[in-house]
């Protein structure tokens, strides 16, 4: 059997029904994305605006595209017309810009707040308290063309399962706290190497790339 097909079926088998799979297709060609689409997958994640803009017109219109990588405010306008969810919102400035661009298209864009949970120094993501503050601003009605549907986080890149679990549970706690204030849908955590732990810790959305499409060529 085809490797990608085999991988995809294998991942789907490991995911409980309630867990959404975001197939992370960055660096992989449209032919491979189409292959996974043909197996029934509709939600795909890309981390670069330029790459997304090259692929999106060549693929079926009913794909729900998620942006999962750091987004510069000046690039929001290029994706505002079609992006389903921006998972990597890491500043108030970015949130405002998304709100503004979404209004131009008379639509609501779903976003996740990216929260720093990893022990290693990560450049992007809110501190817990910042995410809480911004969420309260959102509850005050500051961003009418945005729907904050949940949180996204990445654990430390380590073999230490206990460490990973601890970090995922920090995000799960924040998710539960915010969910008390307003219903949230999505807790996005877990990648190819750690998604089973993430699911155990309460993730209901996972972002899986290499375990489906194979290793990425980092030279590009
Ligand atoms: C690339 C990427 C993934 C997928 O990583 P894999 O290890 O290939 O599954 C998930 N989340 C983010 C934010 C990414 O950039």
PDB file of C-alpha atoms and ligand atoms in Angstrom:
ATOM      1  CA  UNK A   1       0.000   0.000   0.000  1.00  0.00           C
ATOM      2  CA  UNK A   2       0.964   3.599  -0.504  1.00  0.00           C
ATOM      3  CA  UNK A   3       2.991   4.881   2.469  1.00  0.00           C
ATOM      4  CA  UNK A   4       1.076   8.109   2.969  1.00  0.00           C
ATOM      5  CA  UNK A   5      -2.200   6.240   2.812  1.00  0.00           C
ATOM      6  CA  UNK A   6      -0.918   3.677   5.266  1.00  0.00           C
ATOM      7  CA  UNK A   7       0.346   6.400   7.631  1.00  0.00           C
ATOM      8  CA  UNK A   8      -2.905   8.301   7.446  1.00  0.00           C
ATOM      9  CA  UNK A   9      -5.064   5.295   8.204  1.00  0.00           C
ATOM     10  CA  UNK A  10      -2.753   4.370  11.050  1.00  0.00           C
ATOM     11  CA  UNK A  11      -2.963   7.837  12.647  1.00  0.00           C
ATOM     12  CA  UNK A  12      -6.740   7.989  12.269  1.00  0.00           C
ATOM     13  CA  UNK A  13      -6.970   4.617  13.973  1.00  0.00           C
ATOM     14  CA  UNK A  14      -5.079   5.942  16.997  1.00  0.00           C
ATOM     15  CA  UNK A  15      -7.278   9.000  17.426  1.00  0.00           C
ATOM     16  CA  UNK A  16     -10.489   8.829  19.422  1.00  0.00           C
ATOM     17  CA  UNK A  17     -13.601   9.978  17.571  1.00  0.00           C
ATOM     18  CA  UNK A  18     -13.760  13.345  19.358  1.00  0.00           C
ATOM     19  CA  UNK A  19     -10.207  14.354  18.391  1.00  0.00           C
ATOM     20  CA  UNK A  20      -9.787  16.476  15.269  1.00  0.00           C
ATOM     21  CA  UNK A  21      -6.805  15.767  13.053  1.00  0.00           C
ATOM     22  CA  UNK A  22      -5.075  18.706  11.408  1.00  0.00           C
ATOM     23  CA  UNK A  23      -2.877  17.226   8.689  1.00  0.00           C
ATOM     24  CA  UNK A  24       0.238  19.408   8.595  1.00  0.00           C
ATOM     25  CA  UNK A  25       1.247  19.551   4.951  1.00  0.00           C
ATOM     26  CA  UNK A  26       4.039  22.152   5.047  1.00  0.00           C
ATOM     27  CA  UNK A  27       6.854  21.465   2.579  1.00  0.00           C
ATOM     28  CA  UNK A  28       4.822  18.687   0.936  1.00  0.00           C
ATOM     29  CA  UNK A  29       3.475  19.028  -2.629  1.00  0.00           C
ATOM     30  CA  UNK A  30      -0.178  19.465  -3.578  1.00  0.00           C
ATOM     31  CA  UNK A  31      -0.234  15.985  -5.117  1.00  0.00           C
ATOM     32  CA  UNK A  32       0.329  14.486  -1.665  1.00  0.00           C
ATOM     33  CA  UNK A  33      -2.213  16.763  -0.036  1.00  0.00           C
ATOM     34  CA  UNK A  34      -4.734  15.728  -2.692  1.00  0.00           C
ATOM     35  CA  UNK A  35      -3.994  12.101  -1.885  1.00  0.00           C
ATOM     36  CA  UNK A  36      -4.849  12.609   1.776  1.00  0.00           C
ATOM     37  CA  UNK A  37      -7.883  14.695   0.809  1.00  0.00           C
ATOM     38  CA  UNK A  38      -9.094  11.796  -1.299  1.00  0.00           C
ATOM     39  CA  UNK A  39      -8.960   9.603   1.806  1.00  0.00           C
ATOM     40  CA  UNK A  40     -11.468  11.941   3.440  1.00  0.00           C
ATOM     41  CA  UNK A  41      -9.246  14.473   5.236  1.00  0.00           C
ATOM     42  CA  UNK A  42     -10.529  18.057   5.043  1.00  0.00           C
ATOM     43  CA  UNK A  43      -8.468  19.973   7.614  1.00  0.00           C
ATOM     44  CA  UNK A  44      -4.900  20.860   6.648  1.00  0.00           C
ATOM     45  CA  UNK A  45      -2.281  23.013   8.374  1.00  0.00           C
ATOM     46  CA  UNK A  46       0.441  25.158   6.844  1.00  0.00           C
ATOM     47  CA  UNK A  47       2.947  27.346   8.655  1.00  0.00           C
ATOM     48  CA  UNK A  48       3.938  29.846   5.959  1.00  0.00           C
ATOM     49  CA  UNK A  49       1.643  32.325   4.213  1.00  0.00           C
ATOM     50  CA  UNK A  50       3.543  32.237   0.929  1.00  0.00           C
ATOM     51  CA  UNK A  51       3.411  28.465   0.702  1.00  0.00           C
ATOM     52  CA  UNK A  52      -0.265  28.402   1.640  1.00  0.00           C
ATOM     53  CA  UNK A  53      -1.036  30.966  -1.072  1.00  0.00           C
ATOM     54  CA  UNK A  54       0.713  28.835  -3.655  1.00  0.00           C
ATOM     55  CA  UNK A  55      -1.150  25.661  -2.717  1.00  0.00           C
ATOM     56  CA  UNK A  56      -4.631  26.846  -1.802  1.00  0.00           C
ATOM     57  CA  UNK A  57      -5.823  27.707  -5.351  1.00  0.00           C
ATOM     58  CA  UNK A  58      -4.670  24.313  -6.658  1.00  0.00           C
ATOM     59  CA  UNK A  59      -6.665  22.264  -4.162  1.00  0.00           C
ATOM     60  CA  UNK A  60     -10.369  21.649  -3.477  1.00  0.00           C
ATOM     61  CA  UNK A  61     -12.314  24.596  -2.108  1.00  0.00           C
ATOM     62  CA  UNK A  62     -13.796  22.732   0.817  1.00  0.00           C
ATOM     63  CA  UNK A  63     -10.430  22.259   2.524  1.00  0.00           C
ATOM     64  CA  UNK A  64     -10.391  23.985   5.896  1.00  0.00           C
ATOM     65  CA  UNK A  65      -6.994  25.633   6.045  1.00  0.00           C
ATOM     66  CA  UNK A  66      -5.372  26.260   9.407  1.00  0.00           C
ATOM     67  CA  UNK A  67      -2.387  28.535   9.754  1.00  0.00           C
ATOM     68  CA  UNK A  68      -0.160  27.064  12.459  1.00  0.00           C
ATOM     69  CA  UNK A  69       3.038  29.113  12.123  1.00  0.00           C
ATOM     70  CA  UNK A  70       4.003  32.580  13.282  1.00  0.00           C
ATOM     71  CA  UNK A  71       2.029  35.164  11.319  1.00  0.00           C
ATOM     72  CA  UNK A  72       3.262  38.683  10.619  1.00  0.00           C
ATOM     73  CA  UNK A  73       0.523  41.306  10.845  1.00  0.00           C
ATOM     74  CA  UNK A  74       1.298  42.626   7.351  1.00  0.00           C
ATOM     75  CA  UNK A  75       0.473  39.215   5.848  1.00  0.00           C
ATOM     76  CA  UNK A  76      -2.961  38.738   7.386  1.00  0.00           C
ATOM     77  CA  UNK A  77      -4.606  40.451   4.424  1.00  0.00           C
ATOM     78  CA  UNK A  78      -3.448  37.744   2.009  1.00  0.00           C
ATOM     79  CA  UNK A  79      -5.255  34.933   3.805  1.00  0.00           C
ATOM     80  CA  UNK A  80      -8.215  36.729   5.397  1.00  0.00           C
ATOM     81  CA  UNK A  81     -10.619  35.798   2.599  1.00  0.00           C
ATOM     82  CA  UNK A  82     -10.318  32.045   3.002  1.00  0.00           C
ATOM     83  CA  UNK A  83      -8.462  30.969   6.134  1.00  0.00           C
ATOM     84  CA  UNK A  84     -10.596  28.797   8.423  1.00  0.00           C
ATOM     85  CA  UNK A  85      -8.567  29.042  11.630  1.00  0.00           C
ATOM     86  CA  UNK A  86      -5.413  30.856  12.681  1.00  0.00           C
ATOM     87  CA  UNK A  87      -3.935  28.704  15.426  1.00  0.00           C
ATOM     88  CA  UNK A  88      -0.870  30.824  16.062  1.00  0.00           C
ATOM     89  CA  UNK A  89      -2.185  34.102  17.435  1.00  0.00           C
ATOM     90  CA  UNK A  90       0.561  35.350  19.714  1.00  0.00           C
ATOM     91  CA  UNK A  91      -0.038  39.090  20.132  1.00  0.00           C
ATOM     92  CA  UNK A  92      -2.854  41.547  20.642  1.00  0.00           C
ATOM     93  CA  UNK A  93      -1.641  43.458  17.617  1.00  0.00           C
ATOM     94  CA  UNK A  94      -2.080  40.377  15.463  1.00  0.00           C
ATOM     95  CA  UNK A  95      -5.531  39.710  16.875  1.00  0.00           C
ATOM     96  CA  UNK A  96      -6.581  43.300  16.058  1.00  0.00           C
ATOM     97  CA  UNK A  97      -5.272  42.979  12.533  1.00  0.00           C
ATOM     98  CA  UNK A  98      -7.115  39.704  11.938  1.00  0.00           C
ATOM     99  CA  UNK A  99     -10.261  41.322  13.286  1.00  0.00           C
ATOM    100  CA  UNK A 100      -9.847  44.252  10.912  1.00  0.00           C
ATOM    101  CA  UNK A 101      -9.193  42.124   7.823  1.00  0.00           C
ATOM    102  CA  UNK A 102     -12.022  39.709   8.645  1.00  0.00           C
ATOM    103  CA  UNK A 103     -14.397  42.692   8.819  1.00  0.00           C
ATOM    104  CA  UNK A 104     -13.432  43.683   5.279  1.00  0.00           C
ATOM    105  CA  UNK A 105     -14.706  40.329   4.065  1.00  0.00           C
ATOM    106  CA  UNK A 106     -17.686  40.496   6.371  1.00  0.00           C
ATOM    107  CA  UNK A 107     -16.654  37.245   7.991  1.00  0.00           C
ATOM    108  CA  UNK A 108     -15.601  35.860  11.313  1.00  0.00           C
ATOM    109  CA  UNK A 109     -12.218  34.197  11.511  1.00  0.00           C
ATOM    110  CA  UNK A 110     -11.656  31.503  14.087  1.00  0.00           C
ATOM    111  CA  UNK A 111      -8.451  31.793  16.076  1.00  0.00           C
ATOM    112  CA  UNK A 112      -6.597  29.960  18.799  1.00  0.00           C
ATOM    113  CA  UNK A 113      -4.399  31.771  21.267  1.00  0.00           C
ATOM    114  CA  UNK A 114      -0.937  30.258  21.213  1.00  0.00           C
ATOM    115  CA  UNK A 115       0.394  29.853  24.728  1.00  0.00           C
ATOM    116  CA  UNK A 116       3.983  29.261  25.809  1.00  0.00           C
ATOM    117  CA  UNK A 117       4.096  26.078  27.802  1.00  0.00           C
ATOM    118  CA  UNK A 118       7.510  24.711  26.885  1.00  0.00           C
ATOM    119  CA  UNK A 119      10.384  24.982  29.288  1.00  0.00           C
ATOM    120  CA  UNK A 120      12.758  25.761  26.443  1.00  0.00           C
ATOM    121  CA  UNK A 121      12.897  29.391  25.400  1.00  0.00           C
ATOM    122  CA  UNK A 122      10.305  29.811  22.686  1.00  0.00           C
ATOM    123  CA  UNK A 123       9.957  32.989  20.740  1.00  0.00           C
ATOM    124  CA  UNK A 124       6.229  32.886  20.155  1.00  0.00           C
ATOM    125  CA  UNK A 125       3.149  32.564  22.301  1.00  0.00           C
ATOM    126  CA  UNK A 126       1.495  34.275  25.246  1.00  0.00           C
ATOM    127  CA  UNK A 127       2.312  33.836  28.874  1.00  0.00           C
ATOM    128  CA  UNK A 128      -0.662  32.365  30.741  1.00  0.00           C
ATOM    129  CA  UNK A 129      -1.592  35.712  32.306  1.00  0.00           C
ATOM    130  CA  UNK A 130      -1.402  37.510  28.963  1.00  0.00           C
ATOM    131  CA  UNK A 131      -3.734  34.969  27.387  1.00  0.00           C
ATOM    132  CA  UNK A 132      -6.193  35.438  30.257  1.00  0.00           C
ATOM    133  CA  UNK A 133      -6.107  39.220  29.877  1.00  0.00           C
ATOM    134  CA  UNK A 134      -6.640  39.082  26.140  1.00  0.00           C
ATOM    135  CA  UNK A 135      -9.466  36.607  26.517  1.00  0.00           C
ATOM    136  CA  UNK A 136     -11.188  39.012  28.903  1.00  0.00           C
ATOM    137  CA  UNK A 137     -10.810  41.808  26.380  1.00  0.00           C
ATOM    138  CA  UNK A 138     -12.406  39.526  23.813  1.00  0.00           C
ATOM    139  CA  UNK A 139     -15.273  38.834  26.210  1.00  0.00           C
ATOM    140  CA  UNK A 140     -15.764  42.599  26.454  1.00  0.00           C
ATOM    141  CA  UNK A 141     -16.508  42.586  22.736  1.00  0.00           C
ATOM    142  CA  UNK A 142     -13.291  44.140  21.502  1.00  0.00           C
ATOM    143  CA  UNK A 143     -12.906  41.823  18.497  1.00  0.00           C
ATOM    144  CA  UNK A 144     -16.326  41.344  16.848  1.00  0.00           C
ATOM    145  CA  UNK A 145     -15.003  39.629  13.702  1.00  0.00           C
ATOM    146  CA  UNK A 146     -13.027  37.052  15.580  1.00  0.00           C
ATOM    147  CA  UNK A 147     -14.087  33.924  17.338  1.00  0.00           C
ATOM    148  CA  UNK A 148     -11.560  32.614  19.831  1.00  0.00           C
ATOM    149  CA  UNK A 149     -12.320  28.932  19.657  1.00  0.00           C
ATOM    150  CA  UNK A 150      -9.532  27.690  21.890  1.00  0.00           C
ATOM    151  CA  UNK A 151      -5.853  27.391  22.687  1.00  0.00           C
ATOM    152  CA  UNK A 152      -2.766  26.008  20.992  1.00  0.00           C
ATOM    153  CA  UNK A 153       0.527  24.976  22.552  1.00  0.00           C
ATOM    154  CA  UNK A 154       3.719  23.085  21.882  1.00  0.00           C
ATOM    155  CA  UNK A 155       5.547  21.036  24.469  1.00  0.00           C
ATOM    156  CA  UNK A 156       9.298  21.003  24.911  1.00  0.00           C
ATOM    157  CA  UNK A 157      11.143  18.890  22.347  1.00  0.00           C
ATOM    158  CA  UNK A 158      12.330  16.171  24.709  1.00  0.00           C
ATOM    159  CA  UNK A 159      12.174  12.454  25.345  1.00  0.00           C
ATOM    160  CA  UNK A 160      11.031  13.158  28.898  1.00  0.00           C
ATOM    161  CA  UNK A 161       7.379  12.129  28.897  1.00  0.00           C
ATOM    162  CA  UNK A 162       6.786  13.501  32.364  1.00  0.00           C
ATOM    163  CA  UNK A 163       7.943  16.925  31.251  1.00  0.00           C
ATOM    164  CA  UNK A 164       5.725  16.840  28.172  1.00  0.00           C
ATOM    165  CA  UNK A 165       2.738  15.726  30.199  1.00  0.00           C
ATOM    166  CA  UNK A 166       3.295  18.468  32.756  1.00  0.00           C
ATOM    167  CA  UNK A 167       3.330  21.114  30.040  1.00  0.00           C
ATOM    168  CA  UNK A 168       0.226  19.816  28.290  1.00  0.00           C
ATOM    169  CA  UNK A 169      -1.628  19.789  31.606  1.00  0.00           C
ATOM    170  CA  UNK A 170      -0.758  23.452  32.172  1.00  0.00           C
ATOM    171  CA  UNK A 171      -2.546  24.271  28.927  1.00  0.00           C
ATOM    172  CA  UNK A 172      -5.452  21.969  29.744  1.00  0.00           C
ATOM    173  CA  UNK A 173      -5.909  23.830  33.056  1.00  0.00           C
ATOM    174  CA  UNK A 174      -5.971  27.187  31.330  1.00  0.00           C
ATOM    175  CA  UNK A 175      -8.406  25.815  28.759  1.00  0.00           C
ATOM    176  CA  UNK A 176     -10.767  24.655  31.510  1.00  0.00           C
ATOM    177  CA  UNK A 177     -10.540  28.007  33.293  1.00  0.00           C
ATOM    178  CA  UNK A 178     -11.324  30.035  30.164  1.00  0.00           C
ATOM    179  CA  UNK A 179     -14.016  27.566  29.148  1.00  0.00           C
ATOM    180  CA  UNK A 180     -15.818  28.454  32.400  1.00  0.00           C
ATOM    181  CA  UNK A 181     -15.993  32.062  31.215  1.00  0.00           C
ATOM    182  CA  UNK A 182     -17.127  31.228  27.692  1.00  0.00           C
ATOM    183  CA  UNK A 183     -17.503  27.916  25.910  1.00  0.00           C
ATOM    184  CA  UNK A 184     -14.373  26.922  23.966  1.00  0.00           C
ATOM    185  CA  UNK A 185     -14.158  24.165  21.366  1.00  0.00           C
ATOM    186  CA  UNK A 186     -10.547  23.498  20.622  1.00  0.00           C
ATOM    187  CA  UNK A 187      -7.530  22.481  22.636  1.00  0.00           C
ATOM    188  CA  UNK A 188      -4.814  22.027  20.016  1.00  0.00           C
ATOM    189  CA  UNK A 189      -1.755  20.231  21.307  1.00  0.00           C
ATOM    190  CA  UNK A 190       0.289  17.286  20.161  1.00  0.00           C
ATOM    191  CA  UNK A 191       2.370  16.644  17.056  1.00  0.00           C
ATOM    192  CA  UNK A 192       3.736  13.485  15.423  1.00  0.00           C
ATOM    193  CA  UNK A 193       5.947  12.548  18.353  1.00  0.00           C
ATOM    194  CA  UNK A 194       3.712  13.432  21.268  1.00  0.00           C
ATOM    195  CA  UNK A 195       0.082  13.392  20.145  1.00  0.00           C
ATOM    196  CA  UNK A 196      -0.874  10.284  22.155  1.00  0.00           C
ATOM    197  CA  UNK A 197       0.271  12.048  25.342  1.00  0.00           C
ATOM    198  CA  UNK A 198      -1.556  15.209  24.290  1.00  0.00           C
ATOM    199  CA  UNK A 199      -4.794  13.293  23.800  1.00  0.00           C
ATOM    200  CA  UNK A 200      -4.390  11.707  27.238  1.00  0.00           C
ATOM    201  CA  UNK A 201      -3.966  15.218  28.635  1.00  0.00           C
ATOM    202  CA  UNK A 202      -7.183  16.451  27.052  1.00  0.00           C
ATOM    203  CA  UNK A 203      -6.279  17.645  23.542  1.00  0.00           C
ATOM    204  CA  UNK A 204      -9.214  17.475  21.165  1.00  0.00           C
ATOM    205  CA  UNK A 205      -7.214  18.595  18.154  1.00  0.00           C
ATOM    206  CA  UNK A 206      -3.765  17.402  17.102  1.00  0.00           C
ATOM    207  CA  UNK A 207      -1.405  18.713  14.425  1.00  0.00           C
ATOM    208  CA  UNK A 208       0.327  15.838  12.698  1.00  0.00           C
ATOM    209  CA  UNK A 209       2.759  16.279   9.822  1.00  0.00           C
ATOM    210  CA  UNK A 210       5.692  13.917   9.435  1.00  0.00           C
ATOM    211  CA  UNK A 211       3.835  10.884  10.787  1.00  0.00           C
ATOM    212  CA  UNK A 212       1.525  11.217   7.767  1.00  0.00           C
ATOM    213  CA  UNK A 213       3.603  12.760   4.975  1.00  0.00           C
ATOM    214  CA  UNK A 214       7.027  11.499   6.023  1.00  0.00           C
ATOM    215  CA  UNK A 215      10.114  13.457   6.960  1.00  0.00           C
ATOM    216  CA  UNK A 216      10.326  17.018   5.738  1.00  0.00           C
ATOM    217  CA  UNK A 217      13.143  18.269   3.590  1.00  0.00           C
ATOM    218  CA  UNK A 218      14.470  21.113   5.721  1.00  0.00           C
ATOM    219  CA  UNK A 219      16.602  22.483   2.947  1.00  0.00           C
ATOM    220  CA  UNK A 220      13.617  24.321   1.517  1.00  0.00           C
TER     221      UNK A 220
HETATM  222  C1  LIG B   1       5.344  21.425  11.742  1.00  0.00           C
HETATM  223  C2  LIG B   1       4.386  21.639  12.852  1.00  0.00           C
HETATM  224  C3  LIG B   1       3.620  20.580  13.341  1.00  0.00           C
HETATM  225  C4  LIG B   1       3.732  19.151  12.833  1.00  0.00           C
HETATM  226  O1  LIG B   1       4.946  18.615  13.211  1.00  0.00           O
HETATM  227  P1  LIG B   1       5.263  17.045  12.994  1.00  0.00           P
HETATM  228  O2  LIG B   1       6.283  16.759  14.018  1.00  0.00           O
HETATM  229  O3  LIG B   1       5.747  16.911  11.610  1.00  0.00           O
HETATM  230  O4  LIG B   1       3.992  16.316  13.232  1.00  0.00           O
HETATM  231  C5  LIG B   1       2.709  20.855  14.343  1.00  0.00           C
HETATM  232  N1  LIG B   1       2.574  22.095  14.845  1.00  0.00           N
HETATM  233  C6  LIG B   1       3.290  23.137  14.409  1.00  0.00           C
HETATM  234  C7  LIG B   1       3.070  24.467  15.016  1.00  0.00           C
HETATM  235  C8  LIG B   1       4.224  22.942  13.405  1.00  0.00           C
HETATM  236  O5  LIG B   1       4.951  23.974  12.968  1.00  0.00           O
END
